[in-house]
Structure formats: structure tokens, C-alpha cells
Amino acid sequence: MDGKIIVDVKGVSKTYEGGVEALQDVHLAVPPGRLTTFLGPSGCGKTTLLKIIAGLIEPTAGDVLVKGRRISGPGPERAFVFQDFALLPWANVLRNVAFGLELRGMPVPERHAVARTYIAEVGLAGFEESYPSQLSGGMRQRVGLARALAVDADILLMDEPFSSVDEQTRRKFQEDLLALLGHQRKTVIFVTHSIEEAVYLSDRIVLLSRRPGKVSRVIESNIDRSGSPDDIRRDRNYLDAVDEIWRTLKAYLP
Amino acid sequence: MLVFGAWEIAGRIPISLAFPTFGETVAALLALIADGSLIKAYASTLQPLLIGIAVSAVVGVAAGVGMGLSRSLEWLALPIFIILQAAPLAAIIPLITYIYGIGLTAKSLAVILLATPVVVMNAYKGIRNTDPSLIAMGRSFLGTRTQQILKIMIPHARGLIFAGLRLGLAMGFVGVVVAELLITPTGIGDLITYHGSVANYAEMYASIVSIVALAAVTIGALERVERRLFRATGAAA
Amino acid sequence: MTIFGWRIPLAASLAVWFLAWEAVGQAKLSMIVPPVSAVVVAGMELMPTQKFLSAAWITLTAFGTGLGLAIVVGIALGVLMARVPRVGDILGLWVNIFVSAPISALVPMLMAIVGIGQATVVVTVFLFAVFVIILDTEVGVRQASPSLLEMARSFGASRRQLYAKVLILAALPEILAGVRLGVIRGVKGVVIGQLLISIIGIGEMFELYSRNFLMEEFWALVILVFLFAFAVSESVAWLERRIEYYAGAR
Ligand SMILES: Nc1ncnc2c1ncn2[C@@H]1O[C@H](COP(=O)(O)OP(=O)(O)OP(=O)(O)O)[C@@H](O)[C@H]1O
Ligand SMILES: [Mg+2]
């Protein structure tokens, strides 16, 4: 096993029942401890690829190796953050955040203690007893994030987690996510179709081509992330990367 | 209030000999309660209703959940229940009364016959239409099949199952009333038929009002319970 | 369901049920279950008879008249209740009571007032069907988006146009859902009404066959009536699906 690769996608193809070819021979190596984004036009197969890595969908061909071992389904080292939140409407925030641990059979007091920590971590302290229907979209996604953090997986898989959230909330959320990852040391794979979001969050951006999805380029940017969020957004490297990606993606437009 | 007023006036005109005033009907209702005949009638009407509903609940929910979980059971049973739900099953009640006589069995069977299809269909829909994204979530957090059923599908279906039982009870009222009106010389149906046949129209109306009111109050109360239990958490169907 | 990779259509399972029925019937397990083949034969013989045709005709006219009245009155009252708050307040409670009340208990009363005959069956069908149509129409009209109404007004729509071109159409998905439920209840109403009166139409035949244990004819009649109920409710469902394209996009 190569110590610098935690997720290795080898020649993965996916053809859905009915003949839609979503992915074609995707090769990709994801380094540990960093945030990698998948960026590409709508319908190019980003969700499909992420769910294959999560073990939720079987690829038609090819393999996914996680920490050197071939996966055959979901595993405890990977946790998923869903685009539509996937919260249990009948359970309050506390139970939702603890749900992954509940499925593992952890006793109530322990799992509630863990859940409370992460609820505070994502900034939802005080909302433990609220139900999802009483929360805003941004707060619901924070619940989804806390649930994924609570099971303490090494790899977080996030499928457009901010797409149904307004722009201000989204920016705040991005900053909070970066701060959180600063002290959590996780590998994150993050799907988005916003160029700015991809460049702001990560220095390793995987561009997928239109359907059938293939890796068309991997862009590494060297953005200085020591400054404030606004400094980052004015950084030369940030602007150059946004420009370059836009030029590449324009080529795929019909 | 307005409606009761209109009833009183219509009864006084009178639009038909068989149309008592509101006042007369209320008086008759009180008299029926006082002489104990109403209470006796309900004792014999409510027993088969409760037995029937209990059987429908157990059998119907089990069948519906089974159909929601197993594709082959779904294939086998779904078309039948789709047809039964739209069918006038009351047509079979005369046969039941001719076979099982006029007792508790026939009445309970009439209730079961009418109430079960909607109980089954609601339980089935509740399980089958569980949000696929919640199922994927359960899988991604390594939930077993049992956990998926107990912690995701059943809680999701609870609201619809409860609603199915409420609708089943409404159908059960119809079943027991039709069975009693048709043949059985007992219960509230008999009270209605008897007073109708001897032209005690006020008493007949009072009996009808009592059963309609009982059904409305029970089902209305269940509806409120349902809203309290399931709507507050956004889990209502 | 799929077997060996082949998709077996859902309705094909009915064939399995009929086979099971045939087997039980042939084995003479129960007096009330004749073989389904004998039932079909009885049904074929029954259909062209004068008795069946006139019973079917009486039943269909009662059903059609009662349901037609229920649709007209139900939609009108539903719109009225949604648009005139006072009417909604007064009638709302009663509609809610009767939509789930056992209407069959009212039949003896109808027999006393209207007489023992066709008119009572028509009223029974009407009462079975009307309340759910009122309720769904009211919900549909109430839900019609206020911005749609403002749009119509801003383009100078008259009252008439507002109702005919916007409100009714906006509420059409709910109205049709109500009509479908009304149709199903109407079929139940016509059967229950005729059973309780027991001297006319299909109801009389049900009584007759079960009293004399003519099981083949009885089940043939049951199947015919069930098929009819399914066919009418499916045709309304088909209408519903045709307007589904905009039901989702309101
Ligand atoms: N279960 C499915 N069955 C058949 N086709 C599917 C299925 N899921 C996705 N597809 C198709 O596969 C292609 C890729 O879908 P996918 O959801 O992975 O795209 P995406 O990049 O995530 O798009 P978006 O940005 O809109 O979320 C699409 O054309 C989609 O229609
Ligand atoms: Mg997607």
C-alpha cells in the first residue's frame, strides 16, 4: 500500500439499468488528510462516483480500494453527508446525530455524550431537542455533518452538502468546515458544481467531463490559506485557478 | 346551530310525515337512553366492531408490512388488494349472514371484510414509500436489515398505519350497521329498523343520530390524536 | 417480480389466485366456493338474461344519476365553502362529520321519507359520494396559489373568468381525486342501498342468490360488480394521470 493514497479508484465504470452510461473507466487516487473536490457539469456522474466510493452503489466494472483493501459495501472508515440531509423526521437532533452510533449498538448515555460534543462542534448547541422540521436548511445540513463526524470515520464523503442553502449561510458554512477540518485531520471528498466553492475549499480539484463521466484533469492550486476568508478570495492563485477551471469546463458546454 | 334550527323548522312544516322535529328527536334520544334500550343496543353493536377492528389491525398491518418488505408477496397480493379497496365488499354481507347466522361471528366478519383492505394498503404504502435516501443513509452507517426495518421503515410507516386504522374503523362502522340492518335482529341497526317499522319516527331518527354521532366523534378524536402524534414531528404521511 | 431475469407483470398474479380458487373449488372443500370455471360459465349464462339486463340498467341509472348530482353539487359547494368563509364555517363541521360517518345508517330514514324505491337508491349514492367531493374541492380551491389569482386579476379577468379559467383548473387535480373517491363510494352506495331496500336491481339478485345458496351465480355477480367498480375508478384515475403534468408543477 502506498502511504500517500487512501482511496484508490481503479478503472471504475457504471452503466445504470436502462443503459445510461454514467461513468467510463475512471482512475483516481485520493491522498489522505486533504480535501479533494469533484467538479463537473450536472449529470456527469459525480454523485454516482461518490456513492460507489461509499459502497452504496456497485460499479459495473473496476474496483475501489480504501486503505489498500478492496471494498464491497459501506464501511466504518467512511461516512456520508447527504445532499438532501437524509434526517429521520421523527427523531430529534440528538437522536439523529447519534443514529450512526445507535446502529452500531453503542449504549444510550455514551452515544448521547458523543453526539452532544459534535452538536456543539457544528454550532447547534441548544437545539438537541428540536426536530428537523423546526430547523432551517443550513441547520439541517449541520445535523447531517455532525452525524457523519460522530462515527469518527477517517473519510468524509460529502455530496453537494451546501447546494440547498442560501449564499450567506453557504459561505459561513464553508468557513466553519475549513476551521473544523483544521483540527480534525480527516480525508474529505467533496462534490460540488460551484467552481468558486471547489477552489475556495480545496487545493486538489478533480474535473469530470460530461456523461459518460471521466476524469478530465486534476488541478492543484497553491492558495495561501493562512489569511482571512476574504484574503483567500482575493489571492492571485485563487483567481487564476477559478479562471483556468472555467476555461476547461467551457469546452464541455454544448 | 343554524342546521339544527333549519331541521326544527322543516320538521314543523312538515315536509313529510316521517320527519320529526329536532326537539322531538332529542326527546326520543333521551327517552331511549333512560329506558336502557340504547345502551343494550350498543353493547351488542360495539362488541363485534371492536373484535373486527382488532383482527383487521393485526392481520392487516402484518399483511401490509409483509407486502412492503417482500417483492414476491407484493406481486402476489397487491393486485387483489387494489381491487378489493375499490370494490363494494358489502355485497358479500348477505352471504355471511346466511352462513354464519345472525350472531357475533357474522357481524365481526362483516367488519373485518370491510375494514381490512384499507388497513393493508396503508401499511403497505407506508413501508414501500420509505424515503430511499433514508435507506441509503442507514446502509452507509452500516445498519443491518433488521435495523433498517425497525428503525427506519416502521417509524416512517407509523403515521400511515394509524391513518389506515382510522379509515378501517370508519369502514367497520359501515360493516356492522349494514349487517344489522340487513338481517340481525339486534343492536343499533335493529333499533332503527324496529322503530321505523312501527312508525316511531322520532325514536328511529334518534337512533340514527346516535350512531352517526358516535362514529363522527370517535373518528374525529382519532384524527386529532394522529395529528398530535405524527404531525408535530413532521412524520405525518 | 422477476423470475430467471424475466419481469412478470403484477396483474399476472391474479391468474395464480384464480388457479388456487379453481383448485379449492374442484376439491369441494367448501360449499360456498364453487370452481371458478363454473362461476365463469354461470356468469356467461347470466349476462344475456332479461333479469340481469334490467337489474343492471336500474342499478346503472341509479348510480349515474346519484353520482352526477353528487359531482355537480359537490364541486359547487366545495368552491363556495372555499371562497365564502361564512359558508365554510357553517358547513365545514357537517361535511367532516358525514365524510366518515356510516351513511348506510341513513338509508332507513330515506326509505321512510322518500319511499322504498329507486329514488332512495339515488339519494343513497348521492350521499355516499358527495361529501368527499366537497371536501377535496374545497382543499383544492383553497390551495390555489394566491399569486395565480393576483395574476388573473392584474390582467383584468372578470369574476366568471376567474372561476372558469383559473380557480377550477388550478383545483382540478384535487377535484378529480375527490371524484375518484366519490365514484368508489358511489358504487358502494348503490350496492348497499339496493341491498337494504332489497327489492330492486343488483341488490335484490345478491339477496336472492345468497338466500338460495346459488353460489355460482352469486360469485359471478360479485365478480361483475367488482370489475365494474374497478373499471370506473380506473377511468377517473386515468383522467387524473393525464393532468398530472401540471399537478406537480403548481
Ligand atoms: N438510479 C439511476 N438509474 C438510472 N440512471 C441514473 C440513476 N442515477 C443517476 N442516473 C443517471 O446517471 C447520470 C449521472 O448521475 P449523477 O447523479 O451521478 O450525476 P451528478 O453529476 O451527481 O449530477 P448533479 O450535479 O445533477 O447532481 C445522470 O445522467 C443520471 O440521469
Ligand atoms: Mg449529484
Short mmCIF file of C-alpha atoms in Angstrom, two decimals, chain A:
data_model
loop_
_atom_site.label_atom_id
_atom_site.label_comp_id
_atom_site.label_asym_id
_atom_site.label_seq_id
_atom_site.Cartn_x
_atom_site.Cartn_y
_atom_site.Cartn_z
CA MET A 1 0.00 0.00 0.00
CA ASP A 2 1.24 3.41 -0.99
CA GLY A 3 1.22 5.52 2.19
CA LYS A 4 0.17 8.59 0.22
CA ILE A 5 -3.08 7.17 -1.15
CA ILE A 6 -6.13 6.44 0.99
CA VAL A 7 -8.80 5.97 -1.69
CA ASP A 8 -7.82 4.41 -4.99
CA VAL A 9 -10.37 4.24 -7.79
CA LYS A 10 -9.28 1.77 -10.46
CA GLY A 11 -10.96 1.68 -13.84
CA VAL A 12 -14.48 2.17 -12.48
CA SER A 13 -17.37 2.18 -14.96
CA LYS A 14 -21.07 2.35 -14.22
CA THR A 15 -23.94 1.70 -16.58
CA TYR A 16 -27.37 2.01 -14.98
CA GLU A 17 -30.20 -0.36 -15.72
CA GLY A 18 -31.81 1.02 -18.82
CA GLY A 19 -28.48 1.76 -20.44
CA VAL A 20 -27.43 5.16 -19.07
CA GLU A 21 -23.64 5.10 -19.04
CA ALA A 22 -22.79 7.35 -16.07
CA LEU A 23 -19.08 6.65 -15.62
CA GLN A 24 -16.48 5.28 -18.01
CA ASP A 25 -13.13 3.93 -16.86
CA VAL A 26 -12.45 6.35 -14.01
CA HIS A 27 -8.97 6.27 -12.46
CA LEU A 28 -8.30 8.40 -9.43
CA ALA A 29 -6.04 8.44 -6.39
CA VAL A 30 -7.05 10.43 -3.31
CA PRO A 31 -4.34 11.43 -0.81
CA PRO A 32 -5.10 11.21 2.92
CA GLY A 33 -5.70 14.18 5.22
CA ARG A 34 -6.76 16.59 2.49
CA LEU A 35 -9.92 17.91 0.95
CA THR A 36 -10.46 16.78 -2.63
CA THR A 37 -13.34 18.14 -4.67
CA PHE A 38 -15.15 16.57 -7.61
CA LEU A 39 -16.29 19.25 -10.00
CA GLY A 40 -18.26 18.81 -13.20
CA PRO A 41 -21.42 19.70 -15.09
CA SER A 42 -24.80 18.50 -13.85
CA GLY A 43 -25.47 14.85 -14.62
CA CYS A 44 -21.84 13.94 -15.29
CA GLY A 45 -21.80 11.24 -12.63
CA LYS A 46 -20.33 12.95 -9.55
CA THR A 47 -22.94 11.53 -7.19
CA THR A 48 -22.57 8.12 -8.82
CA LEU A 49 -18.80 8.13 -8.29
CA LEU A 50 -19.13 9.27 -4.68
CA LYS A 51 -21.75 6.62 -3.91
CA ILE A 52 -19.54 3.96 -5.47
CA ILE A 53 -16.72 5.05 -3.16
CA ALA A 54 -19.21 4.95 -0.27
CA GLY A 55 -20.14 1.41 -1.23
CA LEU A 56 -23.79 2.36 -1.78
CA ILE A 57 -23.71 1.53 -5.49
CA GLU A 58 -21.94 -1.41 -7.18
CA PRO A 59 -19.74 -0.41 -10.11
CA THR A 60 -20.34 -2.26 -13.38
CA ALA A 61 -16.58 -2.68 -13.80
CA GLY A 62 -13.47 -1.76 -11.85
CA ASP A 63 -12.55 -1.63 -8.17
CA VAL A 64 -12.30 0.84 -5.34
CA LEU A 65 -9.53 0.34 -2.78
CA VAL A 66 -9.75 2.04 0.59
CA LYS A 67 -6.53 1.90 2.63
CA GLY A 68 -5.35 -0.75 0.20
CA ARG A 69 -8.33 -3.05 0.64
CA ARG A 70 -10.99 -3.67 -1.98
CA ILE A 71 -14.41 -2.53 -0.76
CA SER A 72 -17.64 -4.46 -1.22
CA GLY A 73 -20.04 -2.16 0.62
CA PRO A 74 -20.20 0.64 3.17
CA GLY A 75 -17.55 0.54 5.91
CA PRO A 76 -16.87 2.14 9.29
CA GLU A 77 -13.95 4.17 7.93
CA ARG A 78 -16.24 6.10 5.57
CA ALA A 79 -19.16 8.40 6.45
CA PHE A 80 -21.58 10.05 4.04
CA VAL A 81 -23.14 13.51 4.18
CA PHE A 82 -26.25 13.52 2.04
CA GLN A 83 -27.30 16.23 -0.38
CA ASP A 84 -30.91 16.04 0.87
CA PHE A 85 -29.73 15.67 4.51
CA ALA A 86 -31.48 12.27 5.00
CA LEU A 87 -32.56 13.11 8.55
CA LEU A 88 -35.16 11.00 10.36
CA PRO A 89 -38.15 13.36 10.58
CA TRP A 90 -39.49 11.59 13.68
CA ALA A 91 -36.24 11.87 15.63
CA ASN A 92 -34.85 14.98 17.32
CA VAL A 93 -31.41 16.42 16.61
CA LEU A 94 -29.76 14.42 19.39
CA ARG A 95 -31.08 11.09 18.15
CA ASN A 96 -30.31 11.95 14.52
CA VAL A 97 -26.71 12.82 15.31
CA ALA A 98 -26.35 9.68 17.41
CA PHE A 99 -28.04 7.47 14.81
CA GLY A 100 -24.85 6.05 13.30
CA LEU A 101 -23.71 5.05 16.80
CA GLU A 102 -27.17 3.70 17.63
CA LEU A 103 -26.89 1.35 14.63
CA ARG A 104 -23.56 0.19 15.98
CA GLY A 105 -25.19 -0.71 19.26
CA MET A 106 -23.47 1.88 21.46
CA PRO A 107 -25.36 2.32 24.78
CA VAL A 108 -27.56 5.42 25.10
CA PRO A 109 -25.56 7.50 27.62
CA GLU A 110 -22.31 7.11 25.71
CA ARG A 111 -23.72 7.84 22.30
CA HIS A 112 -25.62 10.84 23.58
CA ALA A 113 -22.45 12.21 25.13
CA VAL A 114 -20.58 11.82 21.82
CA ALA A 115 -23.48 13.35 19.90
CA ARG A 116 -23.62 16.39 22.22
CA THR A 117 -19.93 17.06 21.57
CA TYR A 118 -20.39 17.13 17.82
CA ILE A 119 -23.64 19.07 18.00
CA ALA A 120 -21.65 21.77 19.81
CA GLU A 121 -18.81 21.39 17.32
CA VAL A 122 -21.05 22.24 14.36
CA GLY A 123 -22.62 25.13 16.26
CA LEU A 124 -26.01 23.66 17.11
CA ALA A 125 -25.76 23.59 20.91
CA GLY A 126 -29.19 24.26 22.38
CA PHE A 127 -31.06 22.59 19.52
CA GLU A 128 -30.64 19.00 20.77
CA GLU A 129 -34.37 18.54 21.36
CA SER A 130 -35.52 20.19 18.11
CA TYR A 131 -36.98 18.18 15.25
CA PRO A 132 -35.69 18.54 11.67
CA SER A 133 -38.94 20.24 10.58
CA GLN A 134 -38.18 23.03 13.04
CA LEU A 135 -34.71 23.74 11.59
CA SER A 136 -33.59 25.78 8.59
CA GLY A 137 -31.89 24.08 5.64
CA GLY A 138 -28.45 25.16 6.81
CA MET A 139 -29.07 23.84 10.32
CA ARG A 140 -30.32 20.53 8.96
CA GLN A 141 -27.13 20.07 6.98
CA ARG A 142 -25.13 20.78 10.13
CA VAL A 143 -27.01 17.90 11.75
CA GLY A 144 -26.04 15.69 8.80
CA LEU A 145 -22.42 16.75 9.19
CA ALA A 146 -22.41 16.15 12.95
CA ARG A 147 -23.89 12.68 12.39
CA ALA A 148 -21.07 11.84 9.97
CA LEU A 149 -18.43 13.23 12.35
CA ALA A 150 -19.87 11.34 15.32
CA VAL A 151 -18.99 7.90 13.95
CA ASP A 152 -15.37 9.08 13.76
CA ALA A 153 -14.69 7.82 10.25
CA ASP A 154 -11.40 8.78 8.61
CA ILE A 155 -13.04 9.63 5.33
CA LEU A 156 -15.95 12.05 4.92
CA LEU A 157 -17.89 11.83 1.68
CA MET A 158 -19.96 14.96 1.09
CA ASP A 159 -22.41 15.21 -1.81
CA GLU A 160 -23.15 18.85 -2.60
CA PRO A 161 -23.87 19.48 1.07
CA PHE A 162 -24.48 23.20 0.61
CA SER A 163 -26.49 23.16 -2.61
CA SER A 164 -29.85 23.78 -0.95
CA VAL A 165 -28.60 26.54 1.33
CA ASP A 166 -28.61 30.29 0.66
CA GLU A 167 -25.39 32.05 -0.32
CA GLN A 168 -24.62 33.71 3.04
CA THR A 169 -25.22 30.52 5.00
CA ARG A 170 -23.18 28.66 2.46
CA ARG A 171 -20.13 30.93 2.88
CA LYS A 172 -20.34 30.76 6.65
CA PHE A 173 -20.67 27.01 6.40
CA GLN A 174 -17.61 26.73 4.14
CA GLU A 175 -15.53 28.72 6.62
CA ASP A 176 -16.77 26.61 9.52
CA LEU A 177 -15.99 23.43 7.62
CA LEU A 178 -12.41 24.55 6.94
CA ALA A 179 -11.94 25.52 10.58
CA LEU A 180 -13.37 22.20 11.72
CA LEU A 181 -11.14 20.20 9.41
CA GLY A 182 -8.16 22.23 10.62
CA HIS A 183 -8.24 20.27 13.88
CA GLN A 184 -9.95 17.02 12.82
CA ARG A 185 -7.42 15.57 10.36
CA LYS A 186 -9.90 13.90 8.06
CA THR A 187 -9.81 12.98 4.42
CA VAL A 188 -12.72 14.69 2.69
CA ILE A 189 -14.14 14.07 -0.74
CA PHE A 190 -16.49 16.87 -1.60
CA VAL A 191 -18.82 17.04 -4.60
CA THR A 192 -19.89 20.42 -5.92
CA HIS A 193 -20.81 22.11 -9.16
CA SER A 194 -19.70 25.54 -7.98
CA ILE A 195 -16.25 26.48 -9.25
CA GLU A 196 -15.71 29.08 -6.51
CA GLU A 197 -16.68 26.60 -3.79
CA ALA A 198 -14.28 24.00 -5.17
CA VAL A 199 -11.34 26.38 -5.35
CA TYR A 200 -12.08 28.01 -2.01
CA LEU A 201 -12.30 24.73 -0.14
CA SER A 202 -9.60 22.62 -1.69
CA ASP A 203 -6.28 22.66 -3.41
CA ARG A 204 -6.96 19.46 -5.27
CA ILE A 205 -9.81 19.63 -7.76
CA VAL A 206 -10.83 16.70 -9.92
CA LEU A 207 -12.62 17.82 -13.08
CA LEU A 208 -15.07 15.34 -14.55
CA SER A 209 -16.13 15.52 -18.19
CA ARG A 210 -19.72 15.33 -19.40
CA ARG A 211 -21.52 11.99 -19.40
CA PRO A 212 -20.14 9.39 -19.54
CA GLY A 213 -18.02 10.88 -16.78
CA LYS A 214 -14.24 10.55 -16.98
CA VAL A 215 -11.50 12.34 -15.08
CA SER A 216 -10.51 15.07 -17.50
CA ARG A 217 -7.99 16.94 -15.32
CA VAL A 218 -6.75 17.22 -11.78
CA ILE A 219 -5.93 20.79 -10.83
CA GLU A 220 -3.68 21.54 -7.87
CA SER A 221 -3.65 25.13 -6.71
CA ASN A 222 -1.32 26.70 -4.21
CA ILE A 223 -3.50 29.10 -2.37
CA ASP A 224 -2.27 30.73 0.80
CA ARG A 225 -4.94 29.77 3.33
CA SER A 226 -3.37 31.48 6.32
CA GLY A 227 -5.28 34.75 5.79
CA SER A 228 -8.92 35.64 6.30
CA PRO A 229 -11.61 34.18 4.01
CA ASP A 230 -11.71 37.47 2.12
CA ASP A 231 -7.95 37.41 1.62
CA ILE A 232 -8.26 33.93 0.16
CA ARG A 233 -10.92 35.09 -2.26
CA ARG A 234 -8.59 37.88 -3.44
CA ASP A 235 -5.50 35.65 -3.63
CA ARG A 236 -3.86 35.59 -7.10
CA ASN A 237 -3.67 31.81 -7.14
CA TYR A 238 -7.37 31.58 -6.22
CA LEU A 239 -8.40 33.80 -9.10
CA ASP A 240 -6.07 32.02 -11.53
CA ALA A 241 -7.45 28.61 -10.58
CA VAL A 242 -11.06 29.77 -10.98
CA ASP A 243 -10.16 31.14 -14.39
CA GLU A 244 -8.40 28.03 -15.53
CA ILE A 245 -11.23 25.74 -14.46
CA TRP A 246 -13.80 27.91 -16.16
CA ARG A 247 -11.81 27.76 -19.40
CA THR A 248 -11.58 23.97 -19.19
CA LEU A 249 -15.26 23.48 -18.36
CA LYS A 250 -16.39 25.89 -21.10
CA ALA A 251 -15.01 23.45 -23.61
CA TYR A 252 -17.62 20.89 -22.46
CA LEU A 253 -20.58 23.19 -22.92
CA PRO A 254 -22.72 22.28 -25.87
#
